[in-house]
Short mmCIF file of N, CA and C in Angstrom, two decimals:
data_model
loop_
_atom_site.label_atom_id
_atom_site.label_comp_id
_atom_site.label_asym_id
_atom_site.label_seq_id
_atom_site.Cartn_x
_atom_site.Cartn_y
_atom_site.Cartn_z
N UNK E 225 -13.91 -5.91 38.88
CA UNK E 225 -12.71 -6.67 38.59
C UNK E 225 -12.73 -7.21 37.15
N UNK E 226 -13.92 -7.88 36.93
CA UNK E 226 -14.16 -8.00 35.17
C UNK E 226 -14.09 -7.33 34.47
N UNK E 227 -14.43 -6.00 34.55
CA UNK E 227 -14.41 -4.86 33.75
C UNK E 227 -12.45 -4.65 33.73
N UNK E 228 -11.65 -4.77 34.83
CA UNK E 228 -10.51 -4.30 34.68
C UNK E 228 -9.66 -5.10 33.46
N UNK E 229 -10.02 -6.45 34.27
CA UNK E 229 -9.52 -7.67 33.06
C UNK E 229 -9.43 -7.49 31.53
N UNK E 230 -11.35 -6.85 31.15
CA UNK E 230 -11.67 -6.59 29.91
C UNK E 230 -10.52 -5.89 29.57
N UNK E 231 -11.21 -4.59 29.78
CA UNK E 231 -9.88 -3.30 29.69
C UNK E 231 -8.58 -4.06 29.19
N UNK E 232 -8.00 -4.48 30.02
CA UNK E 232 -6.55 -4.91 30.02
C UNK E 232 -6.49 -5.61 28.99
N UNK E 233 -7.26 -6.38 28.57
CA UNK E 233 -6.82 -7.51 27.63
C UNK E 233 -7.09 -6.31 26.20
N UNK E 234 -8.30 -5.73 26.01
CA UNK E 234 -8.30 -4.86 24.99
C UNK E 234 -7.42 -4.28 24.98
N UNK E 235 -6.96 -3.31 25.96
CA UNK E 235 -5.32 -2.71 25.73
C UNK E 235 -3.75 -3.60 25.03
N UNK E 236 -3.98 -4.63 25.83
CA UNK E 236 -3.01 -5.70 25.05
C UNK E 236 -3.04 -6.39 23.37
N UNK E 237 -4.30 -6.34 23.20
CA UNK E 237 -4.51 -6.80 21.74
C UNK E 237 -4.38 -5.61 21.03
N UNK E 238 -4.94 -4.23 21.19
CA UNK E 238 -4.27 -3.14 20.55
C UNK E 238 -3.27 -2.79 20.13
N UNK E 239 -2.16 -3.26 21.58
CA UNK E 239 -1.00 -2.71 22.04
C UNK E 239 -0.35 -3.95 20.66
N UNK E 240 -0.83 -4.73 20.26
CA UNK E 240 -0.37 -6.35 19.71
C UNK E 240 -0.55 -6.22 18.36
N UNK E 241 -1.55 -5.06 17.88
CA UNK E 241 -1.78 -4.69 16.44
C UNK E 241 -0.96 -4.07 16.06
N UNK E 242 -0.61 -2.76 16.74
CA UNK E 242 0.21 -1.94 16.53
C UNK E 242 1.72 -2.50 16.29
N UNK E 243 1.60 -3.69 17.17
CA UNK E 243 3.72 -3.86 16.75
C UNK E 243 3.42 -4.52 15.75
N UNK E 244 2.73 -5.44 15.29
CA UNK E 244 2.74 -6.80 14.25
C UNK E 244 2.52 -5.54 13.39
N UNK E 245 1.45 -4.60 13.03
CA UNK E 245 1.53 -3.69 11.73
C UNK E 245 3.01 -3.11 11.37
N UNK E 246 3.56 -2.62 12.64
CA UNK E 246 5.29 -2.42 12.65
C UNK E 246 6.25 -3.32 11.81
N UNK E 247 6.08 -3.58 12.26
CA UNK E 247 7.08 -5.30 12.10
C UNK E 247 7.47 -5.61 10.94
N UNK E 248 5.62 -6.07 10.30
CA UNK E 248 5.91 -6.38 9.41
C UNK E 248 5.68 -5.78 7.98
N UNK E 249 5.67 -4.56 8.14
CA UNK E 249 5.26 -3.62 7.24
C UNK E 249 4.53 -3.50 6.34
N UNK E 250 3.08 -3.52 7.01
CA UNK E 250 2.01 -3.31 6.71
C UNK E 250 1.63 -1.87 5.63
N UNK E 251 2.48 -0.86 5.94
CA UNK E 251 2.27 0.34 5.34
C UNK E 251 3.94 -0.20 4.28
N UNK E 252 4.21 -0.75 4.07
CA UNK E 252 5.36 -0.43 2.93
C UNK E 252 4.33 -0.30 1.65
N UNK E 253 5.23 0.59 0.80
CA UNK E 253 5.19 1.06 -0.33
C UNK E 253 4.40 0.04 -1.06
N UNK E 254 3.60 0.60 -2.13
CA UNK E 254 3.21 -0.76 -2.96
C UNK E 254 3.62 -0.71 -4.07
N UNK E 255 3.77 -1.13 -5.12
CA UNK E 255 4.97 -0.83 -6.68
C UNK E 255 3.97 -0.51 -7.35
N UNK E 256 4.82 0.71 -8.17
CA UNK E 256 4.28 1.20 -8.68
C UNK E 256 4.15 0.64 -10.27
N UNK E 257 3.32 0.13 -11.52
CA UNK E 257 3.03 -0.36 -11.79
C UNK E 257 2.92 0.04 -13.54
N UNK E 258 4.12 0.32 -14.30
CA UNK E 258 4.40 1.10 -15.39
C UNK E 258 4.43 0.36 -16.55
N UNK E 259 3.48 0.57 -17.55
CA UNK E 259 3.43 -0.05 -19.01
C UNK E 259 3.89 0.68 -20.07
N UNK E 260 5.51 -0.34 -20.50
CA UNK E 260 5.83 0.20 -21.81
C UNK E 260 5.71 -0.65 -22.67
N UNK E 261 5.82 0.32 -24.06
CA UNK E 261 5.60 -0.44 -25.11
C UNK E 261 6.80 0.14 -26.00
N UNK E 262 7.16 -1.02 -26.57
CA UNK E 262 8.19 -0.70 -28.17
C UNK E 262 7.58 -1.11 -28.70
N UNK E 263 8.00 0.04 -30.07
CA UNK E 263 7.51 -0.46 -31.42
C UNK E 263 8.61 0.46 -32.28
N UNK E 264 8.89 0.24 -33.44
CA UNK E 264 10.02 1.24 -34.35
C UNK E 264 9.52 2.35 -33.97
N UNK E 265 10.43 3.02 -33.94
CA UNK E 265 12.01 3.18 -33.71
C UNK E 265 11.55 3.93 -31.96
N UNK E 266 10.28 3.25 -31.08
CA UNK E 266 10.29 4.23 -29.72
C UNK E 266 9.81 3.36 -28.72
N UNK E 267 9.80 3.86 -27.60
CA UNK E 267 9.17 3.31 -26.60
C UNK E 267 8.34 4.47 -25.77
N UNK E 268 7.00 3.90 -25.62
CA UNK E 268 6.15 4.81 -24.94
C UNK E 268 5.75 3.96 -23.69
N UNK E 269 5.64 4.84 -22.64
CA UNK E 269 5.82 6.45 -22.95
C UNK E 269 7.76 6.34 -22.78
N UNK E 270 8.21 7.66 -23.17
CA UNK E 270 9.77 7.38 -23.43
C UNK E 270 10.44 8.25 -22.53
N UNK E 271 9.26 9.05 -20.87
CA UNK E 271 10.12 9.46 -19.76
C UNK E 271 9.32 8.38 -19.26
N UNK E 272 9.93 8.14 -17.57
CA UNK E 272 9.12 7.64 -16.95
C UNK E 272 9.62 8.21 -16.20
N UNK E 273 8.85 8.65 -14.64
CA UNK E 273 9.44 9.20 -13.89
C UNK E 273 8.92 8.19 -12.42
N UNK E 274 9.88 7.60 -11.23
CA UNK E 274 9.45 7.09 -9.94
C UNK E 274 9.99 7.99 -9.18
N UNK E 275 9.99 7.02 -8.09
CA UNK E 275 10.91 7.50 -6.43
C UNK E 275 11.42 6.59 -6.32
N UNK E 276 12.48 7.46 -5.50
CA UNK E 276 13.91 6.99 -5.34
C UNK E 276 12.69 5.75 -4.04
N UNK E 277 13.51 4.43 -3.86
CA UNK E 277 13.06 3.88 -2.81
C UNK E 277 11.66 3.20 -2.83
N UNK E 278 11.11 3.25 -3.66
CA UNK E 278 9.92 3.13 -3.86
C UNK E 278 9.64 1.33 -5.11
N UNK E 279 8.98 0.45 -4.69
CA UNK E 279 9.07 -0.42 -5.72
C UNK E 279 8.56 -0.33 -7.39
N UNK E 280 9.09 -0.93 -8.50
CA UNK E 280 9.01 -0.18 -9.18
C UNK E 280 8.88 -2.05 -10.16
N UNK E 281 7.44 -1.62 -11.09
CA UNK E 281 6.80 -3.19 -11.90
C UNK E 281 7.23 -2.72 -13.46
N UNK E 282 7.55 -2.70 -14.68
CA UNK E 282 7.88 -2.70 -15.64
C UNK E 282 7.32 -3.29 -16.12
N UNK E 283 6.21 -3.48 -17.26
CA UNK E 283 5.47 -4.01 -17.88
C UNK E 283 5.83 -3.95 -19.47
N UNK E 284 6.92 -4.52 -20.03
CA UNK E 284 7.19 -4.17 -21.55
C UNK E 284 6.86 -5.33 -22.44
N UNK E 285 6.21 -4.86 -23.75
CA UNK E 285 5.31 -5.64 -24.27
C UNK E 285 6.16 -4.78 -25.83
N UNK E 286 5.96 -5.58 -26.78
CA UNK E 286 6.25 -4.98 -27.74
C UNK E 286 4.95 -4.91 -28.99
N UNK E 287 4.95 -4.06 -29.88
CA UNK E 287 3.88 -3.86 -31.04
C UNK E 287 4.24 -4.53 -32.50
N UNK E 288 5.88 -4.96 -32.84
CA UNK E 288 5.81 -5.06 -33.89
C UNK E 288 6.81 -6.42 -34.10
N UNK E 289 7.60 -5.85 -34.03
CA UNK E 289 8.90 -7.22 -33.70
C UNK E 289 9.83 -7.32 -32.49
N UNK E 290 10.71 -8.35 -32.40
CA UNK E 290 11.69 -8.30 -31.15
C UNK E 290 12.10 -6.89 -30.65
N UNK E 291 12.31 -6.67 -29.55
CA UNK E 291 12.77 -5.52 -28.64
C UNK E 291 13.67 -6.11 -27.94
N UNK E 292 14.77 -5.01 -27.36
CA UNK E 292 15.44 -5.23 -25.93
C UNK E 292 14.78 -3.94 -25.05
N UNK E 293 15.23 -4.03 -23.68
CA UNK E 293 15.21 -3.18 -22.92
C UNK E 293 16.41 -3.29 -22.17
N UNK E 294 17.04 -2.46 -21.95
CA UNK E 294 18.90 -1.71 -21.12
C UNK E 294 18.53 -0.38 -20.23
N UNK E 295 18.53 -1.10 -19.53
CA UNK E 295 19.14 0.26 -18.13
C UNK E 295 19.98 -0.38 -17.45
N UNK E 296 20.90 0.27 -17.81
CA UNK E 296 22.42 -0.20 -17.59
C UNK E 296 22.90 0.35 -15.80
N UNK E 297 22.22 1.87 -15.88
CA UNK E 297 22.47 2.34 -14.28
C UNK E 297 21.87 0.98 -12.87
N UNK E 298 20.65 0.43 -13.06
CA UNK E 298 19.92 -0.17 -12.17
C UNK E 298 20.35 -1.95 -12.51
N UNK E 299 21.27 -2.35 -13.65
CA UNK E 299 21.88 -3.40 -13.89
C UNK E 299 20.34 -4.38 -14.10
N UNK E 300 19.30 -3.74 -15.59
CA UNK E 300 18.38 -4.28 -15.83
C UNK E 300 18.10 -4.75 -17.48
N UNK E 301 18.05 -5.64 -17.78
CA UNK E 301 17.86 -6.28 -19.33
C UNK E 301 16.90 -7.12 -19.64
N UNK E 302 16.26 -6.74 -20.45
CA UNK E 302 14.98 -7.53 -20.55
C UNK E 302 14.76 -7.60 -22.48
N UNK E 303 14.73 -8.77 -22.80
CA UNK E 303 13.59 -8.92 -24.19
C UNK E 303 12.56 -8.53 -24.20
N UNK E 304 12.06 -7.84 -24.97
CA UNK E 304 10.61 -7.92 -25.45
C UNK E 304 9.99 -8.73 -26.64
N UNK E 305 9.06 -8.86 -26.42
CA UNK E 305 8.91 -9.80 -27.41
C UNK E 305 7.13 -9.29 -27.51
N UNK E 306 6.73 -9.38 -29.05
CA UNK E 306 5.56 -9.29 -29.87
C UNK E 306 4.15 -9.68 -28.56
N UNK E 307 3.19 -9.30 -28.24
CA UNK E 307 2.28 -10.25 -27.61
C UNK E 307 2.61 -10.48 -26.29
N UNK E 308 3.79 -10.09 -25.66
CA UNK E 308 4.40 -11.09 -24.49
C UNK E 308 4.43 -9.74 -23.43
N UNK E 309 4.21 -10.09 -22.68
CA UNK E 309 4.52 -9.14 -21.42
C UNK E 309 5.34 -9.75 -20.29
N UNK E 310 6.50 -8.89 -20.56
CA UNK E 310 7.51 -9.20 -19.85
C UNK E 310 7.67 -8.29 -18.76
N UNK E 311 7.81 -8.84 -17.25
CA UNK E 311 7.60 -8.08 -16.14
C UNK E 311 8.89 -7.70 -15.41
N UNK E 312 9.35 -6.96 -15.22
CA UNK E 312 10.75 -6.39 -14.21
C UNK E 312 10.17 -5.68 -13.07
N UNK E 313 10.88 -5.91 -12.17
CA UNK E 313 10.64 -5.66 -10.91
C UNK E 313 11.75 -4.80 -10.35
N UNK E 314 12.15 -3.59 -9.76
CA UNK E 314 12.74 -3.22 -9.33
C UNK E 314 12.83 -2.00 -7.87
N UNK E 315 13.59 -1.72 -7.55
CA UNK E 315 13.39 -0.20 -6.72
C UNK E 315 14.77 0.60 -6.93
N UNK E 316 14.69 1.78 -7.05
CA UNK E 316 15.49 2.73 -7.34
C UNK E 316 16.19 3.02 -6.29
N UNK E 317 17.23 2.87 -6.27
CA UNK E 317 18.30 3.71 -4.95
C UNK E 317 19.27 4.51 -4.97
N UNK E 318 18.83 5.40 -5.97
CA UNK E 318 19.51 6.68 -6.61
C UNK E 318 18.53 7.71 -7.07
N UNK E 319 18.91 8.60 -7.25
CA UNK E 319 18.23 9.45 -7.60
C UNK E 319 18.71 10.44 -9.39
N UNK E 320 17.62 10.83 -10.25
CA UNK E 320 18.78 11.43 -11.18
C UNK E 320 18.10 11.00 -12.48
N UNK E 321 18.56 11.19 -13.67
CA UNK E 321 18.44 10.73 -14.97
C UNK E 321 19.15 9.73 -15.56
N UNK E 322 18.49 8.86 -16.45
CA UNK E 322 19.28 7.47 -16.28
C UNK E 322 18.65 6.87 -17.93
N UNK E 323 19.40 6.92 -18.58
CA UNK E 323 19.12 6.61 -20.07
C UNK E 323 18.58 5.14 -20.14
N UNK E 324 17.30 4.85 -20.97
CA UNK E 324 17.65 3.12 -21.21
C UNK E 324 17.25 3.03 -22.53
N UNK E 325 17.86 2.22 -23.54
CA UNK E 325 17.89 1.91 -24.75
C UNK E 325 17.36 0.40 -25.10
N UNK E 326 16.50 0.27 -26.63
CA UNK E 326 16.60 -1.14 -27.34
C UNK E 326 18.08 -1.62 -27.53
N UNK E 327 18.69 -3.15 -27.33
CA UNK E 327 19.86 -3.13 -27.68
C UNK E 327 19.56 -4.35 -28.34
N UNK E 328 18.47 -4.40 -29.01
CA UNK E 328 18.24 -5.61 -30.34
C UNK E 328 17.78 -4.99 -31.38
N UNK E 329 18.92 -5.27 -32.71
CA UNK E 329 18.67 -4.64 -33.16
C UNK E 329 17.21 -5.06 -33.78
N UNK E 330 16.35 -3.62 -34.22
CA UNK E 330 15.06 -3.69 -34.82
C UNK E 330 14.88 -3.46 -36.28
N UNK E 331 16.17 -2.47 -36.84
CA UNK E 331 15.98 -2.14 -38.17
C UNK E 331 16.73 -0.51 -37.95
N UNK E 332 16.52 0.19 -39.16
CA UNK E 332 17.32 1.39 -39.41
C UNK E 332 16.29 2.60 -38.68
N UNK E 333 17.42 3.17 -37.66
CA UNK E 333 16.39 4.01 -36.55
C UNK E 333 16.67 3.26 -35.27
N UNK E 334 17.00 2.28 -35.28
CA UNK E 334 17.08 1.44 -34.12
C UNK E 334 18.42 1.96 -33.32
N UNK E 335 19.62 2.87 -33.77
CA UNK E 335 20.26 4.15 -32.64
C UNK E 335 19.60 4.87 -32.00
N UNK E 336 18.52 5.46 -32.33
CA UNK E 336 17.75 6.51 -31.59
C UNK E 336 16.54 5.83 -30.78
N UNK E 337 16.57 4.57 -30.57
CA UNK E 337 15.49 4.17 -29.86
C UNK E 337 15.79 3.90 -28.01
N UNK E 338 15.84 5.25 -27.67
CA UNK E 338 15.45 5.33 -25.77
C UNK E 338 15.08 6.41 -24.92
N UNK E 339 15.34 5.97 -24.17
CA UNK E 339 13.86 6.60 -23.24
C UNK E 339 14.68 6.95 -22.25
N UNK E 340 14.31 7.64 -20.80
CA UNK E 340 14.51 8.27 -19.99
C UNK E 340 13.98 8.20 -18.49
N UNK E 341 15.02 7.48 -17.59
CA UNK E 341 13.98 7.35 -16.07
C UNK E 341 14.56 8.39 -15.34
N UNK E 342 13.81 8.92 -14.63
CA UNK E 342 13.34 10.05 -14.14
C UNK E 342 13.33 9.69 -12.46
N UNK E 343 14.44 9.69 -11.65
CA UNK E 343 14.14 9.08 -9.93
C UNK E 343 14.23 10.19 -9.39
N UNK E 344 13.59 10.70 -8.65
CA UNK E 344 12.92 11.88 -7.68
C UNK E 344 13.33 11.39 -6.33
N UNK E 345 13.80 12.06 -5.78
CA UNK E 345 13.85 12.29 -4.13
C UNK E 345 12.69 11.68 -3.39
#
């Protein structure tokens, strides 16, 4: 009869892991964790490629003077600034090519300064 009890209760605390890991989503995605840098007239690296759905950390730091960062598709704007690491947080819910540009200005060259996100299926 003890032995059944055991049993049972081990089955129940199993049965008790399994939903709470459910629940509360234990297996979700973890962000993925991307360092850019500006400096005249670029940003490296200048593709980046995620997943669609997937969380997504932005790490932009700049090398020389003020920066912006614009991705206008995902409704994201960020300063950069010299020394400073500035963090964005996002997740993609599209899929496709998606331009993002400096929109402070840096100096002459500062039209051609952007880059390219890359969201995968």
């Amino acid at each position: 009869m003890k032995r059944i009890i055991a049993l049972t209760l081990i089955a129940f605390a199993a049965f008790g892991i399994i939903m709470f890991t459910a629940a509360f989503g234990a297996s979700a995605p973890t962000e993925q964790v991307i360092r850019v840098t500006a400096k005249k007239f670029e940003f490296s690296p200048g593709e980046i490629t995620v997943k669609k759905g997937e969380p997504v950390l932005l790490e932009l730091t700049a090398e020389d003077v003020r920066h912006g960062f614009s991705l206008p598709d995902f409704g994201i704007r960020a300063d950069i600034k010299p020394g400073v690491i500035n963090r964005v947080k996002f997740t993609p819910d599209k899929a496709g090519r998606f331009d993002f540009t400096c929109d402070v200005f840096c100096g002459s060259g500062h039209e051609d300064m952007s880059g390219t996100l890359v969201v995968t299926e």
